[in-house]
Amino acid sequence: MAPKTILITGASGGLGAALARAHAAPGAVLLLWGRDGVRLREIAAQCSAQGAVAHVTAFDIRDIAALTANLAAADVQTPIDLAIFNAGLGGTVADDALSENPQGAQATAEVNFVSPVVGASAIAGAMAKRGRGHIVLIGSIAESFPLPMAPTYAATKAGLAMFAEALSIRMAKHNVAVTLVSPGFIDTPMSRQVPPPKPFLMSADDAARIIAAKIARRARRIVLPWQFIPLRALTRLLPRAVLRLILSRA
Ligand SMILES: NC(=O)c1ccc[n+]([C@@H]2O[C@H](COP(=O)([O-])OP(=O)(O)OC[C@H]3O[C@@H](n4cnc5c(N)ncnc54)[C@H](OP(=O)(O)O)[C@@H]3O)[C@@H](O)[C@H]2O)c1
């Protein structure tokens, strides 16, 4: 049975907005979260035009009390079938900077790791009680690489990958699926901040269509574009010293 009530964080732009459009259809209730209320309403209107019912909530997801309160309120009103934790902050450090800006590192850690981990834990409990549900965490291919140009970003995504796997094992007996999505480069405002090269860059709508189809099959792991699957496997075979050398020159 296709999920009916779908929460998407970071739905005001980029991949989140594309995921909202990919799930918008008659019978779907979309809960679209982000900070920018104007953009959220624009995306909601696009989803409504496709036949979905869309509700928007604008708040800063780093506000953990607001996050858990909004989740509980939404879940009481319409039990969430599918929760997609997509909101994220990029964070590349300029070559000439001595280190990452500490406040930037904190924001990245809070948006990319703390908020999805807290949110997923909260909704996992409610889904386990119902004996059904699906949680999707949007990670990154960066989880596989100790990126010197984005130490905190890479670390948050690596942490999220471990969390997703552990949670999926824990939730299996409750019929709650957990999916980790690890994208390469998707053309969004975030990736436009990253200097080229961006191999295998794909549009957000193409990425969202692939992700939505695999979510519907309850895939545990989604890596896209597909070229990153062999690339990731190959780099795992490299001695760590060689990988460090390559990355130090990147
Ligand atoms: N684009 C890529 O190449 C790429 C590759 C791998 C993984 N990813 C992952 O894909 C996800 C989506 O990224 P994207 O490329 O679509 O980025 P994006 O275009 O910058 O969009 C990020 C979304 O996250 C929301 N967000 C950021 N900080 C927030 C906060 N404090 N509170 C609430 N919402 C917040 C933004 O909302 P507001 O604008 O309303 O603040 C926006 O909707 C992220 O988890 C990212 O790490 C992206």
PDB file of C-alpha atoms in Angstrom, residues 6-247:
ATOM      1  CA  ILE A   6       4.493  11.956   4.090  1.00  0.00           C
ATOM      2  CA  LEU A   7       6.724  14.334   6.028  1.00  0.00           C
ATOM      3  CA  ILE A   8       9.616  15.969   4.182  1.00  0.00           C
ATOM      4  CA  THR A   9      12.073  18.245   5.976  1.00  0.00           C
ATOM      5  CA  GLY A  10      14.003  20.789   3.922  1.00  0.00           C
ATOM      6  CA  ALA A  11      11.104  20.850   1.451  1.00  0.00           C
ATOM      7  CA  SER A  12      11.540  24.531   0.590  1.00  0.00           C
ATOM      8  CA  GLY A  13      14.131  23.921  -2.116  1.00  0.00           C
ATOM      9  CA  GLY A  14      16.558  21.623  -3.867  1.00  0.00           C
ATOM     10  CA  LEU A  15      16.110  17.901  -3.410  1.00  0.00           C
ATOM     11  CA  GLY A  16      13.402  18.262  -0.722  1.00  0.00           C
ATOM     12  CA  ALA A  17      11.128  20.259  -3.035  1.00  0.00           C
ATOM     13  CA  ALA A  18      11.740  17.733  -5.812  1.00  0.00           C
ATOM     14  CA  LEU A  19      10.899  14.862  -3.424  1.00  0.00           C
ATOM     15  CA  ALA A  20       7.679  16.663  -2.517  1.00  0.00           C
ATOM     16  CA  ARG A  21       6.729  16.935  -6.210  1.00  0.00           C
ATOM     17  CA  ALA A  22       7.697  13.282  -6.788  1.00  0.00           C
ATOM     18  CA  HIS A  23       5.304  12.160  -4.036  1.00  0.00           C
ATOM     19  CA  ALA A  24       2.488  14.598  -4.857  1.00  0.00           C
ATOM     20  CA  ALA A  25      -0.562  12.670  -6.094  1.00  0.00           C
ATOM     21  CA  PRO A  26      -4.229  12.315  -5.197  1.00  0.00           C
ATOM     22  CA  GLY A  27      -4.517  10.589  -1.811  1.00  0.00           C
ATOM     23  CA  ALA A  28      -1.191  11.902  -0.501  1.00  0.00           C
ATOM     24  CA  VAL A  29      -1.021  14.274   2.460  1.00  0.00           C
ATOM     25  CA  LEU A  30       2.320  16.092   2.396  1.00  0.00           C
ATOM     26  CA  LEU A  31       3.781  17.793   5.449  1.00  0.00           C
ATOM     27  CA  LEU A  32       6.395  20.181   4.077  1.00  0.00           C
ATOM     28  CA  TRP A  33       8.890  21.643   6.544  1.00  0.00           C
ATOM     29  CA  GLY A  34      11.632  24.224   6.107  1.00  0.00           C
ATOM     30  CA  ARG A  35      12.520  27.733   7.205  1.00  0.00           C
ATOM     31  CA  ASP A  36      11.417  29.766   4.197  1.00  0.00           C
ATOM     32  CA  GLY A  37       7.622  29.987   4.412  1.00  0.00           C
ATOM     33  CA  VAL A  38       7.245  31.729   1.050  1.00  0.00           C
ATOM     34  CA  ARG A  39       9.124  29.020  -0.847  1.00  0.00           C
ATOM     35  CA  LEU A  40       7.346  26.291   1.148  1.00  0.00           C
ATOM     36  CA  ARG A  41       3.972  27.690   0.045  1.00  0.00           C
ATOM     37  CA  GLU A  42       5.136  27.786  -3.589  1.00  0.00           C
ATOM     38  CA  ILE A  43       6.125  24.095  -3.411  1.00  0.00           C
ATOM     39  CA  ALA A  44       2.857  23.280  -1.622  1.00  0.00           C
ATOM     40  CA  ALA A  45       0.929  24.941  -4.470  1.00  0.00           C
ATOM     41  CA  GLN A  46       2.823  22.822  -7.029  1.00  0.00           C
ATOM     42  CA  CYS A  47       1.978  19.681  -5.015  1.00  0.00           C
ATOM     43  CA  SER A  48      -1.690  20.677  -4.681  1.00  0.00           C
ATOM     44  CA  ALA A  49      -1.847  21.171  -8.457  1.00  0.00           C
ATOM     45  CA  GLN A  50      -0.737  17.509  -8.749  1.00  0.00           C
ATOM     46  CA  GLY A  51      -3.659  16.442  -6.518  1.00  0.00           C
ATOM     47  CA  ALA A  52      -2.005  16.169  -3.088  1.00  0.00           C
ATOM     48  CA  VAL A  53      -3.063  17.895   0.124  1.00  0.00           C
ATOM     49  CA  ALA A  54      -0.055  19.910   1.343  1.00  0.00           C
ATOM     50  CA  HIS A  55       0.521  21.549   4.727  1.00  0.00           C
ATOM     51  CA  VAL A  56       3.557  23.724   5.423  1.00  0.00           C
ATOM     52  CA  THR A  57       5.378  24.456   8.688  1.00  0.00           C
ATOM     53  CA  ALA A  58       8.180  27.027   8.732  1.00  0.00           C
ATOM     54  CA  PHE A  59      10.694  26.755  11.574  1.00  0.00           C
ATOM     55  CA  ASP A  60      14.399  26.262  12.258  1.00  0.00           C
ATOM     56  CA  ILE A  61      15.021  22.537  12.622  1.00  0.00           C
ATOM     57  CA  ARG A  62      17.934  23.245  14.988  1.00  0.00           C
ATOM     58  CA  ASP A  63      15.257  24.162  17.531  1.00  0.00           C
ATOM     59  CA  ILE A  64      14.949  20.635  18.897  1.00  0.00           C
ATOM     60  CA  ALA A  65      12.022  21.439  21.213  1.00  0.00           C
ATOM     61  CA  ALA A  66      10.084  22.816  18.212  1.00  0.00           C
ATOM     62  CA  LEU A  67      11.090  19.796  16.122  1.00  0.00           C
ATOM     63  CA  THR A  68       9.798  17.236  18.612  1.00  0.00           C
ATOM     64  CA  ALA A  69       6.653  19.268  19.379  1.00  0.00           C
ATOM     65  CA  ASN A  70       5.848  19.706  15.652  1.00  0.00           C
ATOM     66  CA  LEU A  71       6.456  16.004  15.009  1.00  0.00           C
ATOM     67  CA  ALA A  72       4.197  14.933  17.874  1.00  0.00           C
ATOM     68  CA  ALA A  73       1.443  17.379  16.824  1.00  0.00           C
ATOM     69  CA  ALA A  74       1.601  16.330  13.164  1.00  0.00           C
ATOM     70  CA  ASP A  75       1.607  12.627  14.012  1.00  0.00           C
ATOM     71  CA  VAL A  76      -1.442  12.974  16.280  1.00  0.00           C
ATOM     72  CA  GLN A  77      -3.355  14.794  13.568  1.00  0.00           C
ATOM     73  CA  THR A  78      -2.461  12.438  10.678  1.00  0.00           C
ATOM     74  CA  PRO A  79      -0.197   9.497  11.589  1.00  0.00           C
ATOM     75  CA  ILE A  80       2.957   9.803   9.493  1.00  0.00           C
ATOM     76  CA  ASP A  81       3.511   6.829   7.154  1.00  0.00           C
ATOM     77  CA  LEU A  82       6.760   8.054   5.609  1.00  0.00           C
ATOM     78  CA  ALA A  83       9.181  10.547   7.207  1.00  0.00           C
ATOM     79  CA  ILE A  84      11.957  11.866   4.972  1.00  0.00           C
ATOM     80  CA  PHE A  85      14.678  13.707   6.889  1.00  0.00           C
ATOM     81  CA  ASN A  86      16.268  15.671   4.085  1.00  0.00           C
ATOM     82  CA  ALA A  87      17.118  19.144   5.488  1.00  0.00           C
ATOM     83  CA  GLY A  88      20.830  19.725   5.259  1.00  0.00           C
ATOM     84  CA  LEU A  89      23.565  22.321   5.252  1.00  0.00           C
ATOM     85  CA  GLY A  90      26.590  22.124   3.005  1.00  0.00           C
ATOM     86  CA  GLY A  91      29.894  23.269   4.321  1.00  0.00           C
ATOM     87  CA  THR A  92      33.089  23.515   2.354  1.00  0.00           C
ATOM     88  CA  VAL A  93      36.118  25.234   3.835  1.00  0.00           C
ATOM     89  CA  ALA A  94      38.081  27.640   1.656  1.00  0.00           C
ATOM     90  CA  ASP A  95      41.590  26.376   0.805  1.00  0.00           C
ATOM     91  CA  ASP A  96      43.204  29.407   2.439  1.00  0.00           C
ATOM     92  CA  ALA A  97      41.221  29.106   5.705  1.00  0.00           C
ATOM     93  CA  LEU A  98      43.141  27.705   8.663  1.00  0.00           C
ATOM     94  CA  SER A  99      40.150  25.678   9.850  1.00  0.00           C
ATOM     95  CA  GLU A 100      36.370  25.448   9.643  1.00  0.00           C
ATOM     96  CA  ASN A 101      34.416  28.274  11.177  1.00  0.00           C
ATOM     97  CA  PRO A 102      33.313  26.789  14.537  1.00  0.00           C
ATOM     98  CA  GLN A 103      29.815  28.318  14.425  1.00  0.00           C
ATOM     99  CA  GLY A 104      29.370  26.980  10.891  1.00  0.00           C
ATOM    100  CA  ALA A 105      30.557  23.558  12.027  1.00  0.00           C
ATOM    101  CA  GLN A 106      28.014  23.625  14.866  1.00  0.00           C
ATOM    102  CA  ALA A 107      25.147  24.572  12.525  1.00  0.00           C
ATOM    103  CA  THR A 108      26.141  21.819  10.075  1.00  0.00           C
ATOM    104  CA  ALA A 109      26.323  19.250  12.875  1.00  0.00           C
ATOM    105  CA  GLU A 110      22.926  20.311  14.243  1.00  0.00           C
ATOM    106  CA  VAL A 111      21.049  20.391  10.921  1.00  0.00           C
ATOM    107  CA  ASN A 112      22.694  17.331   9.312  1.00  0.00           C
ATOM    108  CA  PHE A 113      23.058  15.047  12.307  1.00  0.00           C
ATOM    109  CA  VAL A 114      21.333  16.139  15.518  1.00  0.00           C
ATOM    110  CA  SER A 115      17.965  17.055  13.981  1.00  0.00           C
ATOM    111  CA  PRO A 116      17.502  13.907  11.830  1.00  0.00           C
ATOM    112  CA  VAL A 117      18.685  11.639  14.629  1.00  0.00           C
ATOM    113  CA  VAL A 118      16.324  13.224  17.159  1.00  0.00           C
ATOM    114  CA  GLY A 119      13.459  13.414  14.673  1.00  0.00           C
ATOM    115  CA  ALA A 120      13.900   9.851  13.446  1.00  0.00           C
ATOM    116  CA  SER A 121      14.126   8.526  17.009  1.00  0.00           C
ATOM    117  CA  ALA A 122      10.913  10.338  17.961  1.00  0.00           C
ATOM    118  CA  ILE A 123       8.902   9.156  14.962  1.00  0.00           C
ATOM    119  CA  ALA A 124      10.387   5.631  15.136  1.00  0.00           C
ATOM    120  CA  GLY A 125       8.756   5.161  18.538  1.00  0.00           C
ATOM    121  CA  ALA A 126       5.345   6.250  17.241  1.00  0.00           C
ATOM    122  CA  MET A 127       5.685   4.065  14.122  1.00  0.00           C
ATOM    123  CA  ALA A 128       6.823   1.053  16.181  1.00  0.00           C
ATOM    124  CA  LYS A 129       3.699   1.398  18.350  1.00  0.00           C
ATOM    125  CA  ARG A 130       1.550   1.296  15.194  1.00  0.00           C
ATOM    126  CA  GLY A 131       3.574  -1.619  13.788  1.00  0.00           C
ATOM    127  CA  ARG A 132       4.204   0.152  10.469  1.00  0.00           C
ATOM    128  CA  GLY A 133       6.086   3.063   8.946  1.00  0.00           C
ATOM    129  CA  HIS A 134       9.095   4.115   6.949  1.00  0.00           C
ATOM    130  CA  ILE A 135      11.926   6.501   7.823  1.00  0.00           C
ATOM    131  CA  VAL A 136      14.256   7.876   5.146  1.00  0.00           C
ATOM    132  CA  LEU A 137      17.501   9.653   5.973  1.00  0.00           C
ATOM    133  CA  ILE A 138      19.202  11.702   3.281  1.00  0.00           C
ATOM    134  CA  GLY A 139      22.925  11.185   3.703  1.00  0.00           C
ATOM    135  CA  SER A 140      25.600  11.742   1.091  1.00  0.00           C
ATOM    136  CA  ILE A 141      28.296   9.906  -0.791  1.00  0.00           C
ATOM    137  CA  ALA A 142      30.552  12.136   1.356  1.00  0.00           C
ATOM    138  CA  GLU A 143      29.943   9.621   4.176  1.00  0.00           C
ATOM    139  CA  SER A 144      32.555   7.375   2.515  1.00  0.00           C
ATOM    140  CA  PHE A 145      35.355   9.933   2.264  1.00  0.00           C
ATOM    141  CA  PRO A 146      37.322  11.910   4.897  1.00  0.00           C
ATOM    142  CA  LEU A 147      36.953  15.151   2.912  1.00  0.00           C
ATOM    143  CA  PRO A 148      39.512  17.759   4.019  1.00  0.00           C
ATOM    144  CA  MET A 149      37.438  20.470   2.309  1.00  0.00           C
ATOM    145  CA  ALA A 150      34.339  19.539   4.359  1.00  0.00           C
ATOM    146  CA  PRO A 151      35.327  17.742   7.580  1.00  0.00           C
ATOM    147  CA  THR A 152      32.116  18.395   9.513  1.00  0.00           C
ATOM    148  CA  TYR A 153      29.835  17.717   6.542  1.00  0.00           C
ATOM    149  CA  ALA A 154      31.558  14.382   5.844  1.00  0.00           C
ATOM    150  CA  ALA A 155      31.457  13.456   9.534  1.00  0.00           C
ATOM    151  CA  THR A 156      27.737  14.233   9.907  1.00  0.00           C
ATOM    152  CA  LYS A 157      26.906  12.061   6.918  1.00  0.00           C
ATOM    153  CA  ALA A 158      29.154   9.212   8.126  1.00  0.00           C
ATOM    154  CA  GLY A 159      27.428   9.387  11.512  1.00  0.00           C
ATOM    155  CA  LEU A 160      24.027   9.393   9.859  1.00  0.00           C
ATOM    156  CA  ALA A 161      24.947   6.289   7.837  1.00  0.00           C
ATOM    157  CA  MET A 162      25.847   4.385  11.011  1.00  0.00           C
ATOM    158  CA  PHE A 163      22.664   5.612  12.708  1.00  0.00           C
ATOM    159  CA  ALA A 164      20.522   4.518   9.731  1.00  0.00           C
ATOM    160  CA  GLU A 165      21.935   0.999   9.743  1.00  0.00           C
ATOM    161  CA  ALA A 166      21.633   0.565  13.496  1.00  0.00           C
ATOM    162  CA  LEU A 167      18.074   1.952  13.481  1.00  0.00           C
ATOM    163  CA  SER A 168      17.058  -0.295  10.585  1.00  0.00           C
ATOM    164  CA  ILE A 169      18.200  -3.391  12.507  1.00  0.00           C
ATOM    165  CA  ARG A 170      16.377  -2.196  15.631  1.00  0.00           C
ATOM    166  CA  MET A 171      13.128  -1.293  13.826  1.00  0.00           C
ATOM    167  CA  ALA A 172      12.850  -4.408  11.634  1.00  0.00           C
ATOM    168  CA  LYS A 173      10.870  -6.349  14.254  1.00  0.00           C
ATOM    169  CA  HIS A 174       8.335  -3.489  14.383  1.00  0.00           C
ATOM    170  CA  ASN A 175       7.767  -3.483  10.608  1.00  0.00           C
ATOM    171  CA  VAL A 176       9.331  -0.004  10.370  1.00  0.00           C
ATOM    172  CA  ALA A 177      11.667   0.326   7.374  1.00  0.00           C
ATOM    173  CA  VAL A 178      14.705   2.612   7.429  1.00  0.00           C
ATOM    174  CA  THR A 179      16.317   3.796   4.198  1.00  0.00           C
ATOM    175  CA  LEU A 180      19.607   5.634   3.823  1.00  0.00           C
ATOM    176  CA  VAL A 181      19.966   7.672   0.626  1.00  0.00           C
ATOM    177  CA  SER A 182      23.525   8.576  -0.393  1.00  0.00           C
ATOM    178  CA  PRO A 183      23.514  10.969  -3.330  1.00  0.00           C
ATOM    179  CA  GLY A 184      26.500  12.152  -5.324  1.00  0.00           C
ATOM    180  CA  PHE A 185      26.112  15.539  -7.005  1.00  0.00           C
ATOM    181  CA  ILE A 186      22.555  16.812  -7.479  1.00  0.00           C
ATOM    182  CA  ASP A 187      21.986  20.201  -9.079  1.00  0.00           C
ATOM    183  CA  THR A 188      20.587  22.275  -6.176  1.00  0.00           C
ATOM    184  CA  PRO A 189      21.446  25.557  -4.443  1.00  0.00           C
ATOM    185  CA  MET A 190      23.727  23.561  -2.105  1.00  0.00           C
ATOM    186  CA  SER A 191      25.814  21.924  -4.827  1.00  0.00           C
ATOM    187  CA  ARG A 192      26.022  25.190  -6.765  1.00  0.00           C
ATOM    188  CA  GLN A 193      28.262  26.465  -3.941  1.00  0.00           C
ATOM    189  CA  VAL A 194      30.727  23.639  -4.622  1.00  0.00           C
ATOM    190  CA  PRO A 195      33.391  24.334  -7.273  1.00  0.00           C
ATOM    191  CA  PRO A 196      33.639  21.885 -10.208  1.00  0.00           C
ATOM    192  CA  PRO A 197      34.311  19.140 -11.092  1.00  0.00           C
ATOM    193  CA  LYS A 198      30.927  17.607 -10.189  1.00  0.00           C
ATOM    194  CA  PRO A 199      30.990  14.211 -11.899  1.00  0.00           C
ATOM    195  CA  PHE A 200      27.672  12.612 -12.917  1.00  0.00           C
ATOM    196  CA  LEU A 201      25.690  15.709 -11.813  1.00  0.00           C
ATOM    197  CA  MET A 202      21.949  15.020 -12.004  1.00  0.00           C
ATOM    198  CA  SER A 203      18.880  17.224 -11.778  1.00  0.00           C
ATOM    199  CA  ALA A 204      16.954  17.290  -8.512  1.00  0.00           C
ATOM    200  CA  ASP A 205      13.766  16.081 -10.215  1.00  0.00           C
ATOM    201  CA  ASP A 206      15.548  13.090 -11.837  1.00  0.00           C
ATOM    202  CA  ALA A 207      17.161  12.217  -8.484  1.00  0.00           C
ATOM    203  CA  ALA A 208      13.826  12.537  -6.662  1.00  0.00           C
ATOM    204  CA  ARG A 209      12.047  10.253  -9.147  1.00  0.00           C
ATOM    205  CA  ILE A 210      14.695   7.529  -8.660  1.00  0.00           C
ATOM    206  CA  ILE A 211      14.635   7.939  -4.878  1.00  0.00           C
ATOM    207  CA  ALA A 212      10.803   7.889  -4.715  1.00  0.00           C
ATOM    208  CA  ALA A 213      10.635   4.689  -6.801  1.00  0.00           C
ATOM    209  CA  LYS A 214      13.166   2.950  -4.537  1.00  0.00           C
ATOM    210  CA  ILE A 215      11.484   4.251  -1.369  1.00  0.00           C
ATOM    211  CA  ALA A 216       8.233   2.694  -2.630  1.00  0.00           C
ATOM    212  CA  ARG A 217      10.090  -0.656  -2.780  1.00  0.00           C
ATOM    213  CA  ARG A 218      11.368  -0.041   0.783  1.00  0.00           C
ATOM    214  CA  ALA A 219      15.013  -0.221  -0.357  1.00  0.00           C
ATOM    215  CA  ARG A 220      17.387  -0.105   2.619  1.00  0.00           C
ATOM    216  CA  ARG A 221      20.176   1.671   0.740  1.00  0.00           C
ATOM    217  CA  ILE A 222      19.992   4.045  -2.210  1.00  0.00           C
ATOM    218  CA  VAL A 223      23.191   5.314  -3.852  1.00  0.00           C
ATOM    219  CA  LEU A 224      22.802   7.610  -6.851  1.00  0.00           C
ATOM    220  CA  PRO A 225      23.776   8.255  -9.539  1.00  0.00           C
ATOM    221  CA  TRP A 226      24.624   4.583 -10.048  1.00  0.00           C
ATOM    222  CA  GLN A 227      28.213   5.383 -11.143  1.00  0.00           C
ATOM    223  CA  PHE A 228      29.030   6.067  -7.489  1.00  0.00           C
ATOM    224  CA  ILE A 229      28.316   2.456  -6.519  1.00  0.00           C
ATOM    225  CA  PRO A 230      31.424   0.972  -8.245  1.00  0.00           C
ATOM    226  CA  LEU A 231      33.443   4.125  -7.494  1.00  0.00           C
ATOM    227  CA  ARG A 232      32.719   3.818  -3.784  1.00  0.00           C
ATOM    228  CA  ALA A 233      33.536   0.092  -3.834  1.00  0.00           C
ATOM    229  CA  LEU A 234      36.814   0.771  -5.651  1.00  0.00           C
ATOM    230  CA  THR A 235      37.932   3.452  -3.204  1.00  0.00           C
ATOM    231  CA  ARG A 236      37.214   1.027  -0.335  1.00  0.00           C
ATOM    232  CA  LEU A 237      39.845  -1.277  -1.829  1.00  0.00           C
ATOM    233  CA  LEU A 238      42.476   1.458  -1.737  1.00  0.00           C
ATOM    234  CA  PRO A 239      44.918   1.454   1.174  1.00  0.00           C
ATOM    235  CA  ARG A 240      43.896   4.295   3.528  1.00  0.00           C
ATOM    236  CA  ALA A 241      47.267   6.021   3.017  1.00  0.00           C
ATOM    237  CA  VAL A 242      46.622   6.212  -0.735  1.00  0.00           C
ATOM    238  CA  LEU A 243      43.110   7.616  -0.199  1.00  0.00           C
ATOM    239  CA  ARG A 244      44.532  10.228   2.203  1.00  0.00           C
ATOM    240  CA  LEU A 245      47.168  11.198  -0.359  1.00  0.00           C
ATOM    241  CA  ILE A 246      44.583  11.592  -3.139  1.00  0.00           C
ATOM    242  CA  LEU A 247      42.288  13.659  -0.914  1.00  0.00           C
TER     243      LEU A 247
END
